[in-house]
Short mmCIF file of C-alpha atoms in Angstrom, two decimals:
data_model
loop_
_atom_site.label_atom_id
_atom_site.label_comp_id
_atom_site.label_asym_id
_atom_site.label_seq_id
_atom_site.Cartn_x
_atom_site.Cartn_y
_atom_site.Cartn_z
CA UNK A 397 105.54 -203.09 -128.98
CA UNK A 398 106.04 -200.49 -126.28
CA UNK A 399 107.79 -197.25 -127.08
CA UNK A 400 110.37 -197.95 -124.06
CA UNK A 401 110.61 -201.04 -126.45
CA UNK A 402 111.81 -199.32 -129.71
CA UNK A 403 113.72 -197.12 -128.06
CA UNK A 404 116.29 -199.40 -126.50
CA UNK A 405 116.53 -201.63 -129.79
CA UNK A 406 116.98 -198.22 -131.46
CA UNK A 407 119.91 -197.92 -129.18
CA UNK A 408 120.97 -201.58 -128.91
CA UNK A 409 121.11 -201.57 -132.91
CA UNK A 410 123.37 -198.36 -133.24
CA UNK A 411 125.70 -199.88 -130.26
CA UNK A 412 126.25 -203.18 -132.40
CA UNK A 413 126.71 -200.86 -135.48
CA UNK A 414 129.25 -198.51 -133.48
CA UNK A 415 130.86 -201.72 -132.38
CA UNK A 416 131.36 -203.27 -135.52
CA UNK A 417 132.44 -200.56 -137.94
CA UNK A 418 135.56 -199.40 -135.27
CA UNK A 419 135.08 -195.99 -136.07
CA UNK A 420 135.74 -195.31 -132.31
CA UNK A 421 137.68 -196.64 -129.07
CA UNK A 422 136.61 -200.55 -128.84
CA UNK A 423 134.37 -200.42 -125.77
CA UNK A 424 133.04 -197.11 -125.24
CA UNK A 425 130.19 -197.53 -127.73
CA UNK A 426 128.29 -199.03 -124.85
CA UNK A 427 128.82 -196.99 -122.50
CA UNK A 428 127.89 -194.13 -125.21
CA UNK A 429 124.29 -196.50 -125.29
CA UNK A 430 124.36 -196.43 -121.22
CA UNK A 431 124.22 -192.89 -120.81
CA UNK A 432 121.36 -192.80 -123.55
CA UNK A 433 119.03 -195.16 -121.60
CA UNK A 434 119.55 -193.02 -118.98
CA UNK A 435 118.74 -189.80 -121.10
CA UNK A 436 115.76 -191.16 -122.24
CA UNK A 437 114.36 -192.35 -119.03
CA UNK A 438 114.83 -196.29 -119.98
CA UNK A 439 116.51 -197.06 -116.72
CA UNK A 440 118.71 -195.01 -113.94
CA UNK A 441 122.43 -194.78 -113.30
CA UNK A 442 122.47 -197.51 -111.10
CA UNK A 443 120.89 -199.87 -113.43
CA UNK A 444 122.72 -198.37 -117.12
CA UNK A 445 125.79 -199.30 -115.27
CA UNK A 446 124.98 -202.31 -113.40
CA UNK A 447 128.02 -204.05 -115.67
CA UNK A 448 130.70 -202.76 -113.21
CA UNK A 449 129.37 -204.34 -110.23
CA UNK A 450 128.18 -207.80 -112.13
CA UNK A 451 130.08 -210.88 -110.75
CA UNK A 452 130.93 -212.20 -114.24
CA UNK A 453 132.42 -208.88 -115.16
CA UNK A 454 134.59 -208.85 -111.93
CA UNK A 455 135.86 -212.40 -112.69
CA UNK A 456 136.58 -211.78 -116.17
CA UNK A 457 138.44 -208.62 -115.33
CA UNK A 458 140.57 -210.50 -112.80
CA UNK A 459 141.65 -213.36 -114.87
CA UNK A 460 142.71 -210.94 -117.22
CA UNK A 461 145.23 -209.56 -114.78
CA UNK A 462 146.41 -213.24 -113.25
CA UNK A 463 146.51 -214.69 -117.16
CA UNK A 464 148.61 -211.52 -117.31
CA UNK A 465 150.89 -212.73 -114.78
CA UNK A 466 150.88 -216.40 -116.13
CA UNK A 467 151.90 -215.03 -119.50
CA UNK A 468 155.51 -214.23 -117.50
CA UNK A 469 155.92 -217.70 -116.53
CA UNK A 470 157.76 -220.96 -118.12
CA UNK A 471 154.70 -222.88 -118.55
CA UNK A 472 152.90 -220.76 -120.35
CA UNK A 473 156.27 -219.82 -122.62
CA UNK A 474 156.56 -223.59 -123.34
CA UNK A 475 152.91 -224.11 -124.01
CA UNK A 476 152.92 -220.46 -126.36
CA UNK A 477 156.10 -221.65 -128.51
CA UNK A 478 154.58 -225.15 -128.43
CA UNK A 479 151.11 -223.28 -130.58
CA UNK A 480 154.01 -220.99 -132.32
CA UNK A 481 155.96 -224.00 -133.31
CA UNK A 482 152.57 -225.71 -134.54
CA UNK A 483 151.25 -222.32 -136.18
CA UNK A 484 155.55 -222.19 -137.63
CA UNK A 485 154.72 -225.94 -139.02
CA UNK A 486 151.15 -223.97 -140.65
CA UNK A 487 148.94 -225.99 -142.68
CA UNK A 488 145.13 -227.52 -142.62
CA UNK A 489 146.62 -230.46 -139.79
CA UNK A 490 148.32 -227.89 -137.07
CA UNK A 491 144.99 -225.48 -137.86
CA UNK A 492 142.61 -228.72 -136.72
CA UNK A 493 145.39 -229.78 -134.30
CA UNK A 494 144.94 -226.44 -131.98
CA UNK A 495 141.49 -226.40 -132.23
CA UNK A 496 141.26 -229.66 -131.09
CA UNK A 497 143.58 -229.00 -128.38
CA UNK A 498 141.44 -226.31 -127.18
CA UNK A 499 138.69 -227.81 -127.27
CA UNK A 500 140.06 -230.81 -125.11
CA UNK A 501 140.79 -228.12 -122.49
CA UNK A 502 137.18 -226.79 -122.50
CA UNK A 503 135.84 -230.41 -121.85
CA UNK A 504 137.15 -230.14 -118.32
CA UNK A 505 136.45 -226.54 -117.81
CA UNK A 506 132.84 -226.78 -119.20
CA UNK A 507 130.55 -224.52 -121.65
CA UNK A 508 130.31 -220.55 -120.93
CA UNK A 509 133.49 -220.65 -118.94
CA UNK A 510 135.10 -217.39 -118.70
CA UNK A 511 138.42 -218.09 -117.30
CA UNK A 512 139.27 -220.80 -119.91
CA UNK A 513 138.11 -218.35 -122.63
CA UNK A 514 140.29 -215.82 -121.72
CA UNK A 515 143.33 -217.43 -120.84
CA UNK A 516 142.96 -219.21 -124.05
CA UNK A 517 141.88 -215.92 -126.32
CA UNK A 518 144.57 -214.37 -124.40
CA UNK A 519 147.56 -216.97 -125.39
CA UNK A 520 146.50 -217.05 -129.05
CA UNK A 521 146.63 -213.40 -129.74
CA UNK A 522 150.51 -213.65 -128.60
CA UNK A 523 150.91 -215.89 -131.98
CA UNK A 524 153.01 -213.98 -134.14
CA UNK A 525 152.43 -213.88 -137.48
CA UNK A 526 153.53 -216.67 -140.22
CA UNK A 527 152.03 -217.07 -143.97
CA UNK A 528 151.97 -220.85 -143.09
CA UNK A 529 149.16 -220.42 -140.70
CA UNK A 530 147.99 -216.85 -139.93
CA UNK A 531 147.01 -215.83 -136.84
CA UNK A 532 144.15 -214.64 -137.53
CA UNK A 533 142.48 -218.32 -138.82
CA UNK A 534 143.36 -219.32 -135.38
CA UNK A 535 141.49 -217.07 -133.22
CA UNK A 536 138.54 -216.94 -134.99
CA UNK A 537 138.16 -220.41 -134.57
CA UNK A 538 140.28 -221.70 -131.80
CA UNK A 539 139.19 -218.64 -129.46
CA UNK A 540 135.48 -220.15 -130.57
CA UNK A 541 136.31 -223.74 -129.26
CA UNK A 542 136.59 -222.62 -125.84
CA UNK A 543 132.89 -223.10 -125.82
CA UNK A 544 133.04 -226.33 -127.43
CA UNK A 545 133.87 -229.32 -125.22
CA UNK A 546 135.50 -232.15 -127.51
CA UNK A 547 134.47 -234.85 -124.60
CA UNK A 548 131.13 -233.16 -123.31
CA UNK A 549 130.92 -234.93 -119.56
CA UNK A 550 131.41 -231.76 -117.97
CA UNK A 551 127.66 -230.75 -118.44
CA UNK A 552 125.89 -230.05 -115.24
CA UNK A 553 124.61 -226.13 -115.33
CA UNK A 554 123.07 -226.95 -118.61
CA UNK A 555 121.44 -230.89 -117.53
CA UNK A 556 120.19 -229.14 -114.34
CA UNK A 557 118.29 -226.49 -116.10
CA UNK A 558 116.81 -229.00 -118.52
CA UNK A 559 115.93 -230.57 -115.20
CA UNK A 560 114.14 -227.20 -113.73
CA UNK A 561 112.30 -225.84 -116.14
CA UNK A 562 110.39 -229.46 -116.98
CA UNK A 563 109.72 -229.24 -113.30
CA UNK A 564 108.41 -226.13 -113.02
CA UNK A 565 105.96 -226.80 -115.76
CA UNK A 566 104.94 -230.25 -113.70
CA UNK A 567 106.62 -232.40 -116.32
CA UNK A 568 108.37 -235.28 -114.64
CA UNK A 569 110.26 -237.11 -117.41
CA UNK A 570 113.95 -238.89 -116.47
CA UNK A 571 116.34 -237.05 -118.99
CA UNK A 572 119.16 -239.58 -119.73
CA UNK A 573 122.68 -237.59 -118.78
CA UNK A 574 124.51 -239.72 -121.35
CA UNK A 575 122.17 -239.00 -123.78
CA UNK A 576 121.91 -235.16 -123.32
CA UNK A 577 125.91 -235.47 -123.28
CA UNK A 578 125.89 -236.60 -126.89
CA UNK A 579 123.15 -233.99 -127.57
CA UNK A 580 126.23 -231.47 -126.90
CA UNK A 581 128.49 -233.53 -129.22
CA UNK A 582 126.35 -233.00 -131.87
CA UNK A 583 126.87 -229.44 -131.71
CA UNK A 584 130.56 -229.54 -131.55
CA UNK A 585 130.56 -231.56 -134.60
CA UNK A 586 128.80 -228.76 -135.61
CA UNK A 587 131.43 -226.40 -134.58
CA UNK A 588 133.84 -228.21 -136.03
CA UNK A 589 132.47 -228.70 -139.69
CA UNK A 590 132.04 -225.17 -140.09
CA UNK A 591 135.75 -224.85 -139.20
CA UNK A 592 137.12 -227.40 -141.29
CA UNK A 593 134.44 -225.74 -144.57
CA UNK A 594 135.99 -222.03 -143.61
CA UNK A 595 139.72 -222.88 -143.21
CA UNK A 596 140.39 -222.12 -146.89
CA UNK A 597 138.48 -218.57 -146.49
CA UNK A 598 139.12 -217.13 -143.20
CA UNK A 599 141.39 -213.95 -143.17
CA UNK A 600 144.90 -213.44 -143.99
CA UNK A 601 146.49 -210.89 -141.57
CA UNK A 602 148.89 -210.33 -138.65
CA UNK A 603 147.37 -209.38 -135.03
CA UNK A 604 151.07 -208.80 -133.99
CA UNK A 605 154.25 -206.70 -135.05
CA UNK A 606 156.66 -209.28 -134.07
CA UNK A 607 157.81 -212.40 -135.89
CA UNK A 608 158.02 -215.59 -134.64
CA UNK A 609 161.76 -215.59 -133.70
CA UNK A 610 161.40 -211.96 -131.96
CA UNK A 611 158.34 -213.59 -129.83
CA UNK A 612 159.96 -216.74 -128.62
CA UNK A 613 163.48 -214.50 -127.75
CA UNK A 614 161.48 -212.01 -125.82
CA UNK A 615 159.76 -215.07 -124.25
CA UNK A 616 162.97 -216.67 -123.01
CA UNK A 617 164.57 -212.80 -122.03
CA UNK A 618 161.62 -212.41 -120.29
CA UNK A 619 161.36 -215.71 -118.20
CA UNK A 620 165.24 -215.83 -117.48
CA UNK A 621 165.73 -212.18 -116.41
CA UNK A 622 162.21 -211.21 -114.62
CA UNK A 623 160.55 -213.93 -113.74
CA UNK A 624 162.54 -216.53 -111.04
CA UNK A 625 161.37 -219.87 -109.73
CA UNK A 626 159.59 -218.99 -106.47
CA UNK A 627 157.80 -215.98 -108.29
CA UNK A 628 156.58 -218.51 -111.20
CA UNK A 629 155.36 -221.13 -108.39
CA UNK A 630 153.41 -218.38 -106.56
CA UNK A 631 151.62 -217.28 -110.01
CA UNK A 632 150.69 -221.21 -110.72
CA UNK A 633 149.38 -221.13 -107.22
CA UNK A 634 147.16 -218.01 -107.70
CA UNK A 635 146.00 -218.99 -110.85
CA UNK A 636 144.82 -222.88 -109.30
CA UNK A 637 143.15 -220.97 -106.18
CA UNK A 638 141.38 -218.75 -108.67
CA UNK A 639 140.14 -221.68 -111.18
CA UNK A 640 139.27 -223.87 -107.58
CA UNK A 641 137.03 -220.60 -106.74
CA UNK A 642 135.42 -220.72 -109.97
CA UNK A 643 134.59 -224.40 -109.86
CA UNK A 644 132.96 -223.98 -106.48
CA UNK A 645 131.32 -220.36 -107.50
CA UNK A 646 127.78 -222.14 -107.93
CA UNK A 647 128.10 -223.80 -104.87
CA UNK A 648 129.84 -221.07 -102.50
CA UNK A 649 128.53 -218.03 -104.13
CA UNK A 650 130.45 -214.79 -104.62
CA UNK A 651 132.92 -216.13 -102.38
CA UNK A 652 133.99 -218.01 -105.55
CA UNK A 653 134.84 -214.81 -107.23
CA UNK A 654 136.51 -213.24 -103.90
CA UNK A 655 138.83 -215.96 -104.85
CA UNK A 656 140.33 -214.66 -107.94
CA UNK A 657 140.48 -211.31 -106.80
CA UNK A 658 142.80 -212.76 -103.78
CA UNK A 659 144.81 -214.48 -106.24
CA UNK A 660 145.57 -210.78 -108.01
CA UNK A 661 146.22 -209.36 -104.90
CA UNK A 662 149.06 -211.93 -104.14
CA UNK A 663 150.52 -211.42 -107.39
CA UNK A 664 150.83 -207.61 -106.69
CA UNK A 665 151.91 -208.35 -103.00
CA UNK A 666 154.80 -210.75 -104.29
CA UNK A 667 155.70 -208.30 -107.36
CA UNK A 668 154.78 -210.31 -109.88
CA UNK A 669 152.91 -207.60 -111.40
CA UNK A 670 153.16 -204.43 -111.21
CA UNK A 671 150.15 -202.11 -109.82
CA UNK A 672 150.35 -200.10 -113.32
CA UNK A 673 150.12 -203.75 -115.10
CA UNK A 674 147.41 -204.97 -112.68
CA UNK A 675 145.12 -201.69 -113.09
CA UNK A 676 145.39 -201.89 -116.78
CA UNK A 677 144.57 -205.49 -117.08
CA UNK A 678 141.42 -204.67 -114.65
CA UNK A 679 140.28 -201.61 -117.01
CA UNK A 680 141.04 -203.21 -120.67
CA UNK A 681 138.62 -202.17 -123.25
CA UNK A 682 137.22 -205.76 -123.45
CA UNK A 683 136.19 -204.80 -119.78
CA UNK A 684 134.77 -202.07 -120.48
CA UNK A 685 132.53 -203.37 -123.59
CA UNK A 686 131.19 -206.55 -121.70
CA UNK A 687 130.13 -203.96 -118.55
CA UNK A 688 128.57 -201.68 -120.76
CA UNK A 689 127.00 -204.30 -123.05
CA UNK A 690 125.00 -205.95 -119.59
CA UNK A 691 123.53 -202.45 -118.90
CA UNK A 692 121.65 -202.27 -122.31
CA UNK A 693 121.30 -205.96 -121.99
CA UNK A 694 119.26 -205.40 -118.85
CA UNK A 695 117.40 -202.51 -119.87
CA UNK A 696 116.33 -204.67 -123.29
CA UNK A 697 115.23 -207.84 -121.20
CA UNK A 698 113.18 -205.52 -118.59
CA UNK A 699 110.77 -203.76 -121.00
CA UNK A 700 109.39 -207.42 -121.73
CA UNK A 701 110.61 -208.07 -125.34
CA UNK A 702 111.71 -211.53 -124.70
CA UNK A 703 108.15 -212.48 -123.66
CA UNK A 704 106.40 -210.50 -126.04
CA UNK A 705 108.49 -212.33 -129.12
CA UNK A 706 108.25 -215.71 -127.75
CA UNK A 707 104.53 -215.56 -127.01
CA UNK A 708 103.98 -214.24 -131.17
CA UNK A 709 106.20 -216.50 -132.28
CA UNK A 710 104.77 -219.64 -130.60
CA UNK A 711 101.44 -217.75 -131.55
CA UNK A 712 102.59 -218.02 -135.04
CA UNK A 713 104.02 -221.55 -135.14
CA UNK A 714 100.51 -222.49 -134.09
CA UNK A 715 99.57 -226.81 -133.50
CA UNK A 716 100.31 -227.96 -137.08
CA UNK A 717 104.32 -227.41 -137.39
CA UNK A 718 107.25 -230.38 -138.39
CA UNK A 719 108.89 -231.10 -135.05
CA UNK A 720 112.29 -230.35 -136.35
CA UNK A 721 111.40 -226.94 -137.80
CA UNK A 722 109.89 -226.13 -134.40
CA UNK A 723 112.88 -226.64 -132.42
CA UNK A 724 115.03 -225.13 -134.85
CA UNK A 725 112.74 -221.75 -134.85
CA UNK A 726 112.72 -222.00 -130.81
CA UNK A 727 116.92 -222.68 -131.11
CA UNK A 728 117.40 -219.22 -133.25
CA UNK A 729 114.98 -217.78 -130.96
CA UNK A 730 116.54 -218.26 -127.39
CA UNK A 731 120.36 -217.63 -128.62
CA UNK A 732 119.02 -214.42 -130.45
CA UNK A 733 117.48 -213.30 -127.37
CA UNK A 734 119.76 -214.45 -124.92
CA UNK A 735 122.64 -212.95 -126.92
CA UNK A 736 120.81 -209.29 -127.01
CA UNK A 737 119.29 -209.47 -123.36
CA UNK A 738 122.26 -210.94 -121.94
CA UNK A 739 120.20 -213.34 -120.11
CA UNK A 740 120.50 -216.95 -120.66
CA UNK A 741 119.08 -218.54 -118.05
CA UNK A 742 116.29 -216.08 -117.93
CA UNK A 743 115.67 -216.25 -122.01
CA UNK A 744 115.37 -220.24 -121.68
CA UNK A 745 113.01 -219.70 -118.40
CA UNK A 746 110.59 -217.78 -120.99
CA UNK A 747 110.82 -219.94 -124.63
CA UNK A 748 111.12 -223.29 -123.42
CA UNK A 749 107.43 -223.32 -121.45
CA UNK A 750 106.26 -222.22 -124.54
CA UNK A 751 107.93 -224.65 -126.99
CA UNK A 752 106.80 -227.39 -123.93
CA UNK A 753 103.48 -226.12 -124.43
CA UNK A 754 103.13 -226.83 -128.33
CA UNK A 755 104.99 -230.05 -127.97
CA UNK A 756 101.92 -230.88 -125.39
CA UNK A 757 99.54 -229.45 -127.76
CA UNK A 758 100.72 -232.06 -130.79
CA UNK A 759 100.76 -234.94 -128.43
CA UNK A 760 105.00 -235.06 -128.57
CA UNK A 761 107.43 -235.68 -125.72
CA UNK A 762 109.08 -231.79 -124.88
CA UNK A 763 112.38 -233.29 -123.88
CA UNK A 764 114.31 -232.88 -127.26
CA UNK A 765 112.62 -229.50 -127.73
CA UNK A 766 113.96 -228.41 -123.40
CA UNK A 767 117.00 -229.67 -124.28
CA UNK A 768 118.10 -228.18 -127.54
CA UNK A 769 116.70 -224.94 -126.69
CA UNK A 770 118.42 -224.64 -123.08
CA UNK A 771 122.05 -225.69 -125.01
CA UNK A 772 121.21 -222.82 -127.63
CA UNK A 773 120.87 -220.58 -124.99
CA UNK A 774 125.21 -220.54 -124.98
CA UNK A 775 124.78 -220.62 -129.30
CA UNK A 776 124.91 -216.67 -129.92
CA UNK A 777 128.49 -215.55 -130.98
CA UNK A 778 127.02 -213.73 -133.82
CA UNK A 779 126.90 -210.35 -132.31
CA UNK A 780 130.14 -209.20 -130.49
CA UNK A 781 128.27 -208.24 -127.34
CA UNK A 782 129.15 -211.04 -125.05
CA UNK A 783 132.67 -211.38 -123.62
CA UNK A 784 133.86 -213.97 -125.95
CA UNK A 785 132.78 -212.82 -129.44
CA UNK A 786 134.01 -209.55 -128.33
CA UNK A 787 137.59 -210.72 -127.68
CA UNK A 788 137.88 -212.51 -130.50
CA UNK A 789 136.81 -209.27 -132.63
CA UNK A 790 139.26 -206.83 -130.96
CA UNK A 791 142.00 -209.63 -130.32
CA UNK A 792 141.83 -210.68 -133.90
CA UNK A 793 141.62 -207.49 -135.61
CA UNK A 794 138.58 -208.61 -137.88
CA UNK A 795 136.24 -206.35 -139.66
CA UNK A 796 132.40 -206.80 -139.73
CA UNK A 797 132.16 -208.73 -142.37
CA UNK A 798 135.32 -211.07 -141.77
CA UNK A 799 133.86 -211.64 -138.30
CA UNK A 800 130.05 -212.16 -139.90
CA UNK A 801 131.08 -214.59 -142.78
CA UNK A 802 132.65 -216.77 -140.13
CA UNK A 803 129.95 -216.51 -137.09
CA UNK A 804 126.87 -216.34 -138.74
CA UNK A 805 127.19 -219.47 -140.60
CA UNK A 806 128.31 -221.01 -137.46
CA UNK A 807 125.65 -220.13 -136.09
CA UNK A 808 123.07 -221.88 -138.18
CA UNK A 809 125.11 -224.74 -138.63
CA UNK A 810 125.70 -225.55 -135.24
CA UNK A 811 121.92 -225.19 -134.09
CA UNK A 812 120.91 -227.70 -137.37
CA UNK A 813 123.20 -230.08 -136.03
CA UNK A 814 121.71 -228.97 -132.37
CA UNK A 815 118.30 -229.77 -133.64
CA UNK A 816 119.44 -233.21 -135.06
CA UNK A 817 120.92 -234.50 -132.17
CA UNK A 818 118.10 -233.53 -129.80
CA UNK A 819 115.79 -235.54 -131.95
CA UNK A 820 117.97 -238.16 -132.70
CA UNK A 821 118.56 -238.76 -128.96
CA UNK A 822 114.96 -238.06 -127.55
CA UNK A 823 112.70 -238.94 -130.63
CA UNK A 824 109.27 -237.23 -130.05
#
């Protein structure tokens, strides 16, 4: 291990601490761990804060001002009092109930997708607070599901990676779409058993000062004195051109993310928003943590750490090793070193070659192996240094070890069941 090396996990391990003990402003912890790459000659400016310019940054950062805008409308004051009214109701079935909701919504916007995650993170931490059903058991999990599709058809991105890298290793075996589809069920049944185990033990606590009845009057003040038809149709319209751009973002590039930031500047044109509310939407510390956090991501994945631990631990693994263990050690592997390098795509580009390699080595098909490690890849949520762990720390108030009990567990569960269902559906 390089000394470049050891000094940016020095630094990546006191950000995560800084991050996780609150003992100062969520989100400038990074960009404390930006300005010491740069001290220590790890990278430049340019590259420490590469975050601010990074297309998924931009994106998240204008959803956050159009879900801002959405909050104002009658839609989204129905749909909130239709969650308060369930949270109101409280109990194990209207806890499963919005989970499952959520997760019905992510099966048409797809894993990894940030607009769904925020709008939904950003509606739940509105949920006042009720001893029937806390707020805070929701967001853990229901902010969570966003990532979990309960009807996985919407899996493209991940099937056409599985796709590439057997390609570009000269392996030309026909992966089964249905098949792979009910490889990603298998880890949503994950999800959800480590919900439905925790219910009884996540936190008790309020992430709001109001009460249920003060929320949904405010709500109905808010829509009837601020917020008139032709303003609310307007918003509906931004937010559709927005979601439309980042549908089409993989196949008309940035333009896809020019989209959204159109749709905020309609809102300001029309007064929807103000230009106050707008700019701090745009500069909320949740976008200032995920910039900062893809500066010492990048500076981590260019010294060469992911290759160096893949290579020992394949190295280590060696030609004798139960097929299930393998992929399970090549699962922890990628969404470990995706989650600290902030590189997905490029983390499965590295470990799945290698776990192809072995596979080749013990005379087994690779396809379970490529496709449970390139699903892991979107499997970190451990560490709140991704956009979505990191909203659901600061949006539901958790401390370390409230937000550790519940993600690391889910972590492990949901790449067993992973590793099961890969198997299961493309026996070796």
């Amino acid at each position: 291990m390089t000394v470049e090396m050891i000094i940016t996990l020095a630094i990546t391990v006191v950000m995560i601490v800084l991050i996780m003990i609150d003992k100062i402003p969520f989100g400038a912890a990074p960009l404390f761990a930006c300005l010491l790459l740069v001290i220590f000659g790890i990278t430049d400016i340019k590259g420490a804060f590469a975050g601010f310019s990074n297309s998924t940054v931009i994106m998240l950062a204008e959803f956050m001002a159009i879900i801002a805008a959405l909050q104002k409308t009658n839609f989204i004051t129905a749909f909130k009092n239709a969650m308060f009214s369930m949270a109101d109701k409280g109990g194990f079935k209207s806890y499963l109930l919005i989970i499952l909701i959520v997760m019905l919504g992510c099966s048409l916007f797809g894993t990894g997708s940030t607009a769904y995650y925020v709008l939904t993170i950003g509606l739940l931490s509105t949920l006042p607070y009720t001893k029937k059903l806390p707020p805070s058991k929701v967001i853990m999990t229901a902010g969570f599901a966003a990532n979990h599709p309960l009807i996985p058809f919407n899996t493209a991105l991940q099937y056409g990676i599985v796709i590439a890298v057997l390609n570009s290793v000269g392996e030309s075996i026909n992966v089964s779409v249905f098949k792979f589809a009910i490889v990603n069920l298998f880890l949503t049944i994950g999800f959800l058993v480590n919900c439905i185990i925790q219910y009884k033990f996540l936190p008790d606590h309020p992430i709001a000062d109001t009460s249920t009845k003060d929320i949904k009057l405010q709500e109905n003040e808010s829509v009837s004195d601020k917020m008139p038809k032709w303003k609310e149709y307007i918003t509906y319209g931004a937010f559709a051109f927005a979601v439309v751009g980042m549908l089409l973002q993989s196949k008309i590039g940035d333009a896809g993310y020019a989209m959204a930031g159109l749709s905020v500047a309609v809102i300001l044109m029309f007064g929807i928003l103000s230009f106050t509310e707008i700019r701090d939407a745009l500069s909320a510390p949740i976008i200032l943590l995920t910039a900062g956090v893809i500066g010492v991501a990048n500076a981590l994945g260019s010294t060469g750490l992911t290759k160096l631990v893949g290579t020992s631990v394949a190295d280590l693994l060696g030609n004798n090793v139960n097929a299930f263990v393998m992929i399970l050690v090549f699962c922890i592997l990628t969404s470990l070193l995706a989650t600290l390098t902030g590189s997905t795509i490029g983390t499965v580009y590295v470990i799945a070659p290698l776990a192809i390699t072995i596979c080749t080595g013990l005379g087994l098909d690779p396809t379970a192996a490529v496709c449970a490690i390139v699903i892991s890849g979107w499997c970190g949520h451990f560490l709140p240094i991704d956009g979505m762990p990191a909203m659901v720390l600061g949006y539901g108030k958790y401390t370390a070890a409230q937000f550790w009990k519940f993600t690391i567990p889910q972590y492990f569960i949901r790449l067993v069941f992973l590793t099961a269902g890969a198997l299961l559906m493309f026996p070796v």
